[in-house]
PDB file of C-alpha atoms in Angstrom:
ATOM      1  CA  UNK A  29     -15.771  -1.884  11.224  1.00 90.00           C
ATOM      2  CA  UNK A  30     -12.975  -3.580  10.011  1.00 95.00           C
ATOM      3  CA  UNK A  31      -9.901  -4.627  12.323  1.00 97.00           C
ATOM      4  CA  UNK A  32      -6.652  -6.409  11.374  1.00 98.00           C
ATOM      5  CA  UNK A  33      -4.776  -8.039  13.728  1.00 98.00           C
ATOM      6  CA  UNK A  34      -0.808  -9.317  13.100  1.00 98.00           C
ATOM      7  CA  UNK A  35       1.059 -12.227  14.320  1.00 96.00           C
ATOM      8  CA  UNK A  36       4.393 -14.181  14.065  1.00 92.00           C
ATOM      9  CA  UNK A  37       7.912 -14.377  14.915  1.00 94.00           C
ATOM     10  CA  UNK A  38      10.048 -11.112  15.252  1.00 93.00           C
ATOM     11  CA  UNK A  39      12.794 -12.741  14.051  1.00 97.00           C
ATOM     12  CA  UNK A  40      14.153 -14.799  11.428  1.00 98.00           C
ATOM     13  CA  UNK A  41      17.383 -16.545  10.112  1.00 97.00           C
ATOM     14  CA  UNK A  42      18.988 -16.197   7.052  1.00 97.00           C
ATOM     15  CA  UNK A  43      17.464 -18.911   4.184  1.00 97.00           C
ATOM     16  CA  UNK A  44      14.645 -19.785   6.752  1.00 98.00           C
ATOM     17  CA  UNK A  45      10.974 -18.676   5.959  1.00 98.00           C
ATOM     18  CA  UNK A  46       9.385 -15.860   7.307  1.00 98.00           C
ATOM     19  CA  UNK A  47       5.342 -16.731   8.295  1.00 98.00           C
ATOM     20  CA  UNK A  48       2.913 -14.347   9.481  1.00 98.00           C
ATOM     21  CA  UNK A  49      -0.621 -14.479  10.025  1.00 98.00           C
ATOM     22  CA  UNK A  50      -3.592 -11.626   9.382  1.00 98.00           C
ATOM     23  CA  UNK A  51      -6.403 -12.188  11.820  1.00 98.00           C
ATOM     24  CA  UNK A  52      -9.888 -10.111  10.249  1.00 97.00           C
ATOM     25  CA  UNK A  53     -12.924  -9.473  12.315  1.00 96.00           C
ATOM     26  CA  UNK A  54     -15.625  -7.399  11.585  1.00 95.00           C
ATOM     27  CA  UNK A  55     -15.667  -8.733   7.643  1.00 93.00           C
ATOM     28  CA  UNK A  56     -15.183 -11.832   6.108  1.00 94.00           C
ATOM     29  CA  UNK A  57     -11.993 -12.931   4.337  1.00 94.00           C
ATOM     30  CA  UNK A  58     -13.842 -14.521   1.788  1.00 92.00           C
ATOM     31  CA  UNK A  59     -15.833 -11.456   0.507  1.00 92.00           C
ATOM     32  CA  UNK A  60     -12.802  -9.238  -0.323  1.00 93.00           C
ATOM     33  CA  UNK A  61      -9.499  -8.805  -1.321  1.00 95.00           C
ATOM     34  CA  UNK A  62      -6.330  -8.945   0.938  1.00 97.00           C
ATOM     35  CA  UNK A  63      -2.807  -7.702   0.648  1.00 98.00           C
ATOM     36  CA  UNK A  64       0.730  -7.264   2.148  1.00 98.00           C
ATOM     37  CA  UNK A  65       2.780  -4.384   2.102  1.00 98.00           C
ATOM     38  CA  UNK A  66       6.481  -3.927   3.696  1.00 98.00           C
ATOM     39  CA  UNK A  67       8.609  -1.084   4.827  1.00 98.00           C
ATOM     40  CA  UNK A  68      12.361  -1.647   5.671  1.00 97.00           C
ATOM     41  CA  UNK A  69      13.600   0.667   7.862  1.00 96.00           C
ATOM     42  CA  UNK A  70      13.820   3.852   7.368  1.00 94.00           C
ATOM     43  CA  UNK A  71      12.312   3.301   3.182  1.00 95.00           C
ATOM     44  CA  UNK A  72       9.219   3.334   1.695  1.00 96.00           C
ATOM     45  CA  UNK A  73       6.285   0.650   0.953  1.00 97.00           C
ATOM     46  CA  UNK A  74       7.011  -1.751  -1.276  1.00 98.00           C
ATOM     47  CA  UNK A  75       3.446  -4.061  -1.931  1.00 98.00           C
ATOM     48  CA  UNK A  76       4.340  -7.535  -1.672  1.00 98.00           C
ATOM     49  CA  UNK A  77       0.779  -9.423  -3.399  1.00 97.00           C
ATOM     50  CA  UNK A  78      -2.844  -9.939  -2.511  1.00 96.00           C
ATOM     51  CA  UNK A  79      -5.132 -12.594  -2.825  1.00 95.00           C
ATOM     52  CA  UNK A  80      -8.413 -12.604  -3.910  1.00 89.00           C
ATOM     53  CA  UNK A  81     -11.844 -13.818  -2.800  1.00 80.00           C
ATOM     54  CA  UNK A  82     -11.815 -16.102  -5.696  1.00 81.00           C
ATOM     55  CA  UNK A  83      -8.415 -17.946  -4.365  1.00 86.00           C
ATOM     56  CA  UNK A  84      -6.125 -16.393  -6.706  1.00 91.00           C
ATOM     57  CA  UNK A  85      -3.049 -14.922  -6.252  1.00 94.00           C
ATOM     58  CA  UNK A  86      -1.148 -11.883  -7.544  1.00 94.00           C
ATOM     59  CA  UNK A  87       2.477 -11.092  -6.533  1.00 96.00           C
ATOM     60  CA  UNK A  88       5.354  -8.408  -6.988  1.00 96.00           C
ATOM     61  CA  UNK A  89       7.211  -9.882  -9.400  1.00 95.00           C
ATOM     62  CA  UNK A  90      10.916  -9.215  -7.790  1.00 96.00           C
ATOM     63  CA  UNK A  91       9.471 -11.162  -5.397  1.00 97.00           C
ATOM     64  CA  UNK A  92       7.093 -13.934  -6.490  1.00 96.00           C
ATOM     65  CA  UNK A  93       9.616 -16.682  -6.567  1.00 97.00           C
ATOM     66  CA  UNK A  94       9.364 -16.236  -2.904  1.00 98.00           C
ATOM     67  CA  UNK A  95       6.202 -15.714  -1.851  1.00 98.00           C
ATOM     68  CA  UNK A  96       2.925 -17.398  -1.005  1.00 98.00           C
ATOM     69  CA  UNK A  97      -0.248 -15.388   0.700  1.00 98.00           C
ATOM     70  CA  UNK A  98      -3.190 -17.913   1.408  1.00 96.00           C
ATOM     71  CA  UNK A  99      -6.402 -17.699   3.055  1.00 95.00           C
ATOM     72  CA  UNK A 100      -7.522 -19.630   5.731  1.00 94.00           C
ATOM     73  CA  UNK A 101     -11.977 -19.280   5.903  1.00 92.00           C
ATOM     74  CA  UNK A 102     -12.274 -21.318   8.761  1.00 93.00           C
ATOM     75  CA  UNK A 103     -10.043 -18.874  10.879  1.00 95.00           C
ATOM     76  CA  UNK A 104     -10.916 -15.646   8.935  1.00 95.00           C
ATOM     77  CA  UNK A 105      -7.310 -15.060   8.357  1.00 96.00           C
ATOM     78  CA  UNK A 106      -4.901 -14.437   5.471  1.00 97.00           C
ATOM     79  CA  UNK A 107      -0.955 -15.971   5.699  1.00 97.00           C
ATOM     80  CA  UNK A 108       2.018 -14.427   4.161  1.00 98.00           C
ATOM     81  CA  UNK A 109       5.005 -16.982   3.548  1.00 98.00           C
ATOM     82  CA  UNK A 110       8.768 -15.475   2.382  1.00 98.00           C
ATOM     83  CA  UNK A 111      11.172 -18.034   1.798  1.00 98.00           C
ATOM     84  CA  UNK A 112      15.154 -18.448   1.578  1.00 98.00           C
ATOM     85  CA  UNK A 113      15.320 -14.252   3.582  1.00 98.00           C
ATOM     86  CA  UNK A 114      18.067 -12.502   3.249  1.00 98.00           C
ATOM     87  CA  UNK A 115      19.132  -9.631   5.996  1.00 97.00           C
ATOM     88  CA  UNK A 116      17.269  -7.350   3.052  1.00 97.00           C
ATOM     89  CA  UNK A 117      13.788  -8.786   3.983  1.00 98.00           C
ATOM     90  CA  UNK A 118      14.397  -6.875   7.943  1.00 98.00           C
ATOM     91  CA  UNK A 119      11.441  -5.365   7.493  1.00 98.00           C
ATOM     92  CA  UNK A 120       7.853  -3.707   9.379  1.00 98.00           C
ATOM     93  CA  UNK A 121       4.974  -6.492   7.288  1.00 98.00           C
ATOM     94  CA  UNK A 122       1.593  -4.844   7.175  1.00 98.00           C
ATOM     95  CA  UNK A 123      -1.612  -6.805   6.254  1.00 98.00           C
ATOM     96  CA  UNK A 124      -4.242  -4.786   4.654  1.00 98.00           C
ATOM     97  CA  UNK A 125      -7.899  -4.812   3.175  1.00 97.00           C
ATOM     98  CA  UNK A 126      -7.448  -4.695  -0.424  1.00 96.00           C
ATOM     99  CA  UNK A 127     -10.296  -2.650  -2.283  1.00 93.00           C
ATOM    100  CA  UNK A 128      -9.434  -4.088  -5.246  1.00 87.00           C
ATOM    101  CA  UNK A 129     -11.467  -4.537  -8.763  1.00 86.00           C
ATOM    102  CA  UNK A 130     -12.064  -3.671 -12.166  1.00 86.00           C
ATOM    103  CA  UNK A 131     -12.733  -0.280 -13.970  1.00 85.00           C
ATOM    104  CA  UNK A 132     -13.265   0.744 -17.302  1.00 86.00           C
ATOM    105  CA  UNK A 133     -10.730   2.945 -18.883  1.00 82.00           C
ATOM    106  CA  UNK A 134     -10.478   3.952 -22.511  1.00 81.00           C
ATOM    107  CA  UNK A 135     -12.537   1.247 -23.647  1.00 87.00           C
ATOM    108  CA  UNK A 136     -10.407  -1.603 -21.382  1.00 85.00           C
ATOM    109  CA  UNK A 137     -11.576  -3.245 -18.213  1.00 85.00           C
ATOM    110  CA  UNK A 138      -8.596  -2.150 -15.892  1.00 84.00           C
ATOM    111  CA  UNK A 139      -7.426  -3.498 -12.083  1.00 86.00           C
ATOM    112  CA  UNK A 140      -7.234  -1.291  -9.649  1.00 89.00           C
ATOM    113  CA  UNK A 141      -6.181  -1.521  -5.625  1.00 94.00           C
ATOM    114  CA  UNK A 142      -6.127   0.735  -2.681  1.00 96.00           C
ATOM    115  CA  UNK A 143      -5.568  -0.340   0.799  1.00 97.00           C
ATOM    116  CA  UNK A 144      -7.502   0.203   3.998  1.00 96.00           C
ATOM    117  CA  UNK A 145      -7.577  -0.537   6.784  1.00 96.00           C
ATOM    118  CA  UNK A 146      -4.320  -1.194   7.703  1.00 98.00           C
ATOM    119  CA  UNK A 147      -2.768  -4.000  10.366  1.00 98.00           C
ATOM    120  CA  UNK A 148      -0.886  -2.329  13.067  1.00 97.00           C
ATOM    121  CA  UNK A 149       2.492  -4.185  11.373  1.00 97.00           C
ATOM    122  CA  UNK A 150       4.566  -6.670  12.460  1.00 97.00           C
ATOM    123  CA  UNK A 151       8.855  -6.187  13.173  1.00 98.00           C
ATOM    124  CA  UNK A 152      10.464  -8.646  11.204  1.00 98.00           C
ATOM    125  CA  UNK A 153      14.314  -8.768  11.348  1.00 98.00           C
ATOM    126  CA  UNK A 154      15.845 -11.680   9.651  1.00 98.00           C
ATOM    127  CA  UNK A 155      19.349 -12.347  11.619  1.00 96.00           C
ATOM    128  CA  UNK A 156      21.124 -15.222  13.008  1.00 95.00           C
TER     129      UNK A 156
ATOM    130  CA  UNK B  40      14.293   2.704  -7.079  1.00 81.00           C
ATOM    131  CA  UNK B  41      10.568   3.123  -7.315  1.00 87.00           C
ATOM    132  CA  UNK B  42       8.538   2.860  -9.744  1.00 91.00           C
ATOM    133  CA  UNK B  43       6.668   5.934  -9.154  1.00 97.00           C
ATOM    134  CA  UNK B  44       8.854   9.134  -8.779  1.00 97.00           C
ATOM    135  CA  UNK B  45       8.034  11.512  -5.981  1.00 98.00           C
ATOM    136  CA  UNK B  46      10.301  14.247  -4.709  1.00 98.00           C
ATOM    137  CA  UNK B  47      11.548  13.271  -0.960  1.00 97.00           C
ATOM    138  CA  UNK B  48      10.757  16.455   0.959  1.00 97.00           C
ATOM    139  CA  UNK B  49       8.325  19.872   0.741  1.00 98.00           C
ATOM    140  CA  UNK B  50       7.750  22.242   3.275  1.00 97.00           C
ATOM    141  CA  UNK B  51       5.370  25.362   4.142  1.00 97.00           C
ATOM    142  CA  UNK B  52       4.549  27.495   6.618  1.00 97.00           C
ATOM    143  CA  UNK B  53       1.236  26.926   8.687  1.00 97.00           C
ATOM    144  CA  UNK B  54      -1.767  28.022   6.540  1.00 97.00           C
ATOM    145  CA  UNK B  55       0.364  27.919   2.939  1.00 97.00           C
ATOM    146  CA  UNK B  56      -0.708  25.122   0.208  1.00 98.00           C
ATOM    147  CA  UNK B  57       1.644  22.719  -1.132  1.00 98.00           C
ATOM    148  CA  UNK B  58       1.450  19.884  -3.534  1.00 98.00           C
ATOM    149  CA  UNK B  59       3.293  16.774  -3.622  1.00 98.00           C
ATOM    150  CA  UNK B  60       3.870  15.246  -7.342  1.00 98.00           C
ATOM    151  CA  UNK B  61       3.847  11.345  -8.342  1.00 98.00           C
ATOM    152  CA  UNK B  62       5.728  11.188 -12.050  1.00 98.00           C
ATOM    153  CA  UNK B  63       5.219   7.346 -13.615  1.00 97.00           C
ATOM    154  CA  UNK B  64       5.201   5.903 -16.890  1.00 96.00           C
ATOM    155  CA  UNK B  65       2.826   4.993 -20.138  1.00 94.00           C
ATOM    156  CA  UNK B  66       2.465   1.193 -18.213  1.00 93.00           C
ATOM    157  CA  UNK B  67       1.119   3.139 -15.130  1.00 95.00           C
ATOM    158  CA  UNK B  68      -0.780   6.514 -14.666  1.00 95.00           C
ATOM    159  CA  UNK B  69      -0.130   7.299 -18.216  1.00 94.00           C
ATOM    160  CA  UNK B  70      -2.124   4.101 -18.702  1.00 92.00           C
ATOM    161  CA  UNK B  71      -5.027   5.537 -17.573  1.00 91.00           C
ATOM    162  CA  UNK B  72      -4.591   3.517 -13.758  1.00 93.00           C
ATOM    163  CA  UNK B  73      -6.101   5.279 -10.676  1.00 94.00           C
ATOM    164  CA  UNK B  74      -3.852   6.902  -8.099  1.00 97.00           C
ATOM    165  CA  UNK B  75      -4.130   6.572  -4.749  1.00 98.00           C
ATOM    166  CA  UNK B  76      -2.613   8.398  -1.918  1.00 98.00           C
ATOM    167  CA  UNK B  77      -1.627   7.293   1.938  1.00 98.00           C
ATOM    168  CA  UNK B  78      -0.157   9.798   4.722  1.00 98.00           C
ATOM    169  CA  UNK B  79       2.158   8.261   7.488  1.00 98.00           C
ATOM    170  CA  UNK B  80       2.488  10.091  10.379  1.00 96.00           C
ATOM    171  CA  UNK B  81       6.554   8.865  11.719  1.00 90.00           C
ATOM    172  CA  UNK B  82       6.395   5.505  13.774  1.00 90.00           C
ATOM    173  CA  UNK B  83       2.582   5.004  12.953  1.00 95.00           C
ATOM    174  CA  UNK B  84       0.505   2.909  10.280  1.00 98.00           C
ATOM    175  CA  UNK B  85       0.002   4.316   6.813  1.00 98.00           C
ATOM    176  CA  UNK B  86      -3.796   5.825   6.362  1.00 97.00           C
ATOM    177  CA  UNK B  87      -5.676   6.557   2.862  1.00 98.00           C
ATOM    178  CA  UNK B  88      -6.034   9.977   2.212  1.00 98.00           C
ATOM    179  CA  UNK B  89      -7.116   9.371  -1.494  1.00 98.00           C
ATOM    180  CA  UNK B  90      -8.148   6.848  -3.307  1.00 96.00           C
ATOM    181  CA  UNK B  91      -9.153   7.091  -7.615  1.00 94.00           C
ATOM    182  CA  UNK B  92      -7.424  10.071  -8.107  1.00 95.00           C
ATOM    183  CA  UNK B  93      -9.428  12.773  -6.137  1.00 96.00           C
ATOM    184  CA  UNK B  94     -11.792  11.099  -3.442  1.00 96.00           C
ATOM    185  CA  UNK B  95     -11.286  11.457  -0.203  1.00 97.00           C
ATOM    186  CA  UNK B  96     -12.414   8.552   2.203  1.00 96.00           C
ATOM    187  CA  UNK B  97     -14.618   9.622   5.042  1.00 95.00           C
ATOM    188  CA  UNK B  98     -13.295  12.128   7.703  1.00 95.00           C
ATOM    189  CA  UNK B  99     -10.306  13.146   5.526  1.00 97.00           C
ATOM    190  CA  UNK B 100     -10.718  17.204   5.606  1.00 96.00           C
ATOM    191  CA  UNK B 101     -11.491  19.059   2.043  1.00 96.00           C
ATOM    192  CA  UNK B 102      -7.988  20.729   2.483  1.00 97.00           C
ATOM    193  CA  UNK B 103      -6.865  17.430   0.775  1.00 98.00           C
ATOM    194  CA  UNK B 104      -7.245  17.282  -2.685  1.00 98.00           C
ATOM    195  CA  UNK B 105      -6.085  15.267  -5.679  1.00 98.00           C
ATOM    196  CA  UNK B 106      -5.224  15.285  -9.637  1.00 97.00           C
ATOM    197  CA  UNK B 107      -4.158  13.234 -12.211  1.00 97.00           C
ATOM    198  CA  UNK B 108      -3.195  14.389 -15.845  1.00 96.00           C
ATOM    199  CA  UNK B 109      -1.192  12.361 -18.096  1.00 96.00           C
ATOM    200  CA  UNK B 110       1.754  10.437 -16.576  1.00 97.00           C
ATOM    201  CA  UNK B 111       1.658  12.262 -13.242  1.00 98.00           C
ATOM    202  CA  UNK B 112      -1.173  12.964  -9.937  1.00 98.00           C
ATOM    203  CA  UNK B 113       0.059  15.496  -7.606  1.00 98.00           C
ATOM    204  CA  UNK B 114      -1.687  15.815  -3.869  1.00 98.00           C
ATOM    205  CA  UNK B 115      -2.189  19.276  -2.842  1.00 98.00           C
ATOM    206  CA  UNK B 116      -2.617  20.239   0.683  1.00 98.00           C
ATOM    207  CA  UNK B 117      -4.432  23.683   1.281  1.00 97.00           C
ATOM    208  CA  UNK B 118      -4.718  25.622   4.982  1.00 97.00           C
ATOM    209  CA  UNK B 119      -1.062  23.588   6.141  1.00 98.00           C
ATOM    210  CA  UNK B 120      -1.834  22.463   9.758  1.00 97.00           C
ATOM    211  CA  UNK B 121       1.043  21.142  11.987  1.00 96.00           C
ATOM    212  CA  UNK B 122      -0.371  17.937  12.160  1.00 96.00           C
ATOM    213  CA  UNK B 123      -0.401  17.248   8.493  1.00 97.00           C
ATOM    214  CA  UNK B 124       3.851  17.111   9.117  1.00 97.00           C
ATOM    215  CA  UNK B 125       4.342  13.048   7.841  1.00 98.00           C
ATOM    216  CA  UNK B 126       4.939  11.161   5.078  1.00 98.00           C
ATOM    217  CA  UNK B 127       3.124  11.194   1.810  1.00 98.00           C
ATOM    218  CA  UNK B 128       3.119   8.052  -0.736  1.00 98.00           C
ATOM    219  CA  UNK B 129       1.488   7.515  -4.113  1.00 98.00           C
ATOM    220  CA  UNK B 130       0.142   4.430  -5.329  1.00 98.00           C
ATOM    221  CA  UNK B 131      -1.101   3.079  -8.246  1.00 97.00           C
ATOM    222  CA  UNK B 132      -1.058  -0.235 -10.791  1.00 95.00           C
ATOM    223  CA  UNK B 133       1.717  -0.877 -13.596  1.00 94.00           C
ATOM    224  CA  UNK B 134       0.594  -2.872 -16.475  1.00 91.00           C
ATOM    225  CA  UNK B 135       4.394  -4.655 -16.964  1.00 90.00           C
ATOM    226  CA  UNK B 136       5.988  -7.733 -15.642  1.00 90.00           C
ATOM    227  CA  UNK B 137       2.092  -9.525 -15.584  1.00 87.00           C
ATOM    228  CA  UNK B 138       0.512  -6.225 -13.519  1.00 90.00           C
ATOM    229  CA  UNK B 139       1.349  -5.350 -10.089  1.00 94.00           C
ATOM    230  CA  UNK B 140       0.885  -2.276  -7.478  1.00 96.00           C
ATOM    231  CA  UNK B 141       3.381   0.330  -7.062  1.00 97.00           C
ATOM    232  CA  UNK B 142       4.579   2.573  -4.597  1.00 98.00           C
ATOM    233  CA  UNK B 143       6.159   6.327  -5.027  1.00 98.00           C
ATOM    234  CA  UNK B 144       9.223   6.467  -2.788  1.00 97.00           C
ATOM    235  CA  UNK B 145       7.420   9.339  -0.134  1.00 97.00           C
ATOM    236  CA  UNK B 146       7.624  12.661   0.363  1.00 98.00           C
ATOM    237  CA  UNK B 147       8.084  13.920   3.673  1.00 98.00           C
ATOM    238  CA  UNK B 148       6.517  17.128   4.739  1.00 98.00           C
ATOM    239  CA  UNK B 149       7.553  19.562   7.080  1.00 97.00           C
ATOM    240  CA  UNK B 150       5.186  22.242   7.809  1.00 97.00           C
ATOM    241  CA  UNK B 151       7.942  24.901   9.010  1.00 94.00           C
TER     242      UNK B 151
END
């Protein structure tokens, strides 16, 4: 069974970068898919990218100018990096298992992703 | 604003069915791309309730189900239970800006 476990700072300044780690047991990091997901408070989800097991990246776009997620196989963990925050980025981060892959619709090979397991989410507030 | 359009609250009685409705776009579900559906209970972690439209991951009861026809998937709950009272979101893929996942803002549900 898969676990997720979240770690980094609670808080943040404005323009500094937010970091937070995504410790997986139970599977290995470099067999699947992984993603993050926010929710500010009191909104909704709002997926932030994933990485894949091949290395590459995909990202939201309002926010890939900002963002880096990275794997680390030696530690079985995934990283989440948000630059230059804003009070906007207060947020809960989750990590996730990504069950992510391709599907054939109409004819086309087509992407698909659904999360789960969940991490238990991490606070962020970006203040100074 | 989200990409994927849900209404923010339903309600029903214990016992009643509702459904829940996800309205996107020709560059999402109207695209053909899977739904997927996640229930969060207030001040918890969101949990997959449906994933590719209508499947339900193990120990999810049958009283969920799920649809998708054209531009829209709806969730319909069946038998209402107290505990099913939290937040509902859709999810699926949107084939602009490069391809990325999207969210439906979240319905909450209050069984009355």
């Amino acid at each position: 069974q898969v676990h997720l476990q979240q770690s980094g700072p609670g808080l943040v300044k404005p323009s500094e970068t937010l970091s937070l780690t995504c410790t997986v047991s139970g599977d290995s990091v470099s067999d699947y898919y992984w993603t993050w997901i926010r929710q500010p408070p009191g909104k909704g989800l709002e997926w932030i990218g994933n990485i894949y097991n091949n290395g590459n990246t995909k990202y939201n776009p309002s926010l890939k100018s900002r963002v880096t997620i990275e794997v680390d196989m030696s530690e079985n963990q995934f990283s989440l990096k948000l630059t230059s925050v804003t009070p906007a980025d207060t947020a809960v981060y989750f990590c996730a298992k990504d069950f992510g892959g391709w599907t054939m619709i109409r004819g086309v090979m087509t992407p698909y992703d659904y999360f789960d397991p969940w991490g238990p989410g991490a606070r962020v507030t970006v203040s100074s | 604003q989200s990409v994927l359009t849900q209404p923010p609250s339903v309600s029903g009685a214990p016992g009643q069915r509702v459904t829940i409705s996800c309205t996107g776009s020709s560059s999402n579900i109207g695209a053909g791309f899977d739904v997927h559906w996640y229930q969060q209970v207030p001040g918890t972690v969101p949990k997959l309730l449906m994933y590719a439209n209508n499947n339900r991951p193990s120990g999810v009861p049958d009283r969920f189900s799920g649809s998708k026809s054209g531009t829209s998937a709806s969730l319909a709950i069946s038998g209402l239970q107290a505990e099913d009272e939290a937040d509902y979101y859709c999810q699926s893929y949107d084939s602009s800006l490069g391809g990325f996942v999207v969210f439906g803002g979240g319905t909450k549900l209050t069984v009355l």
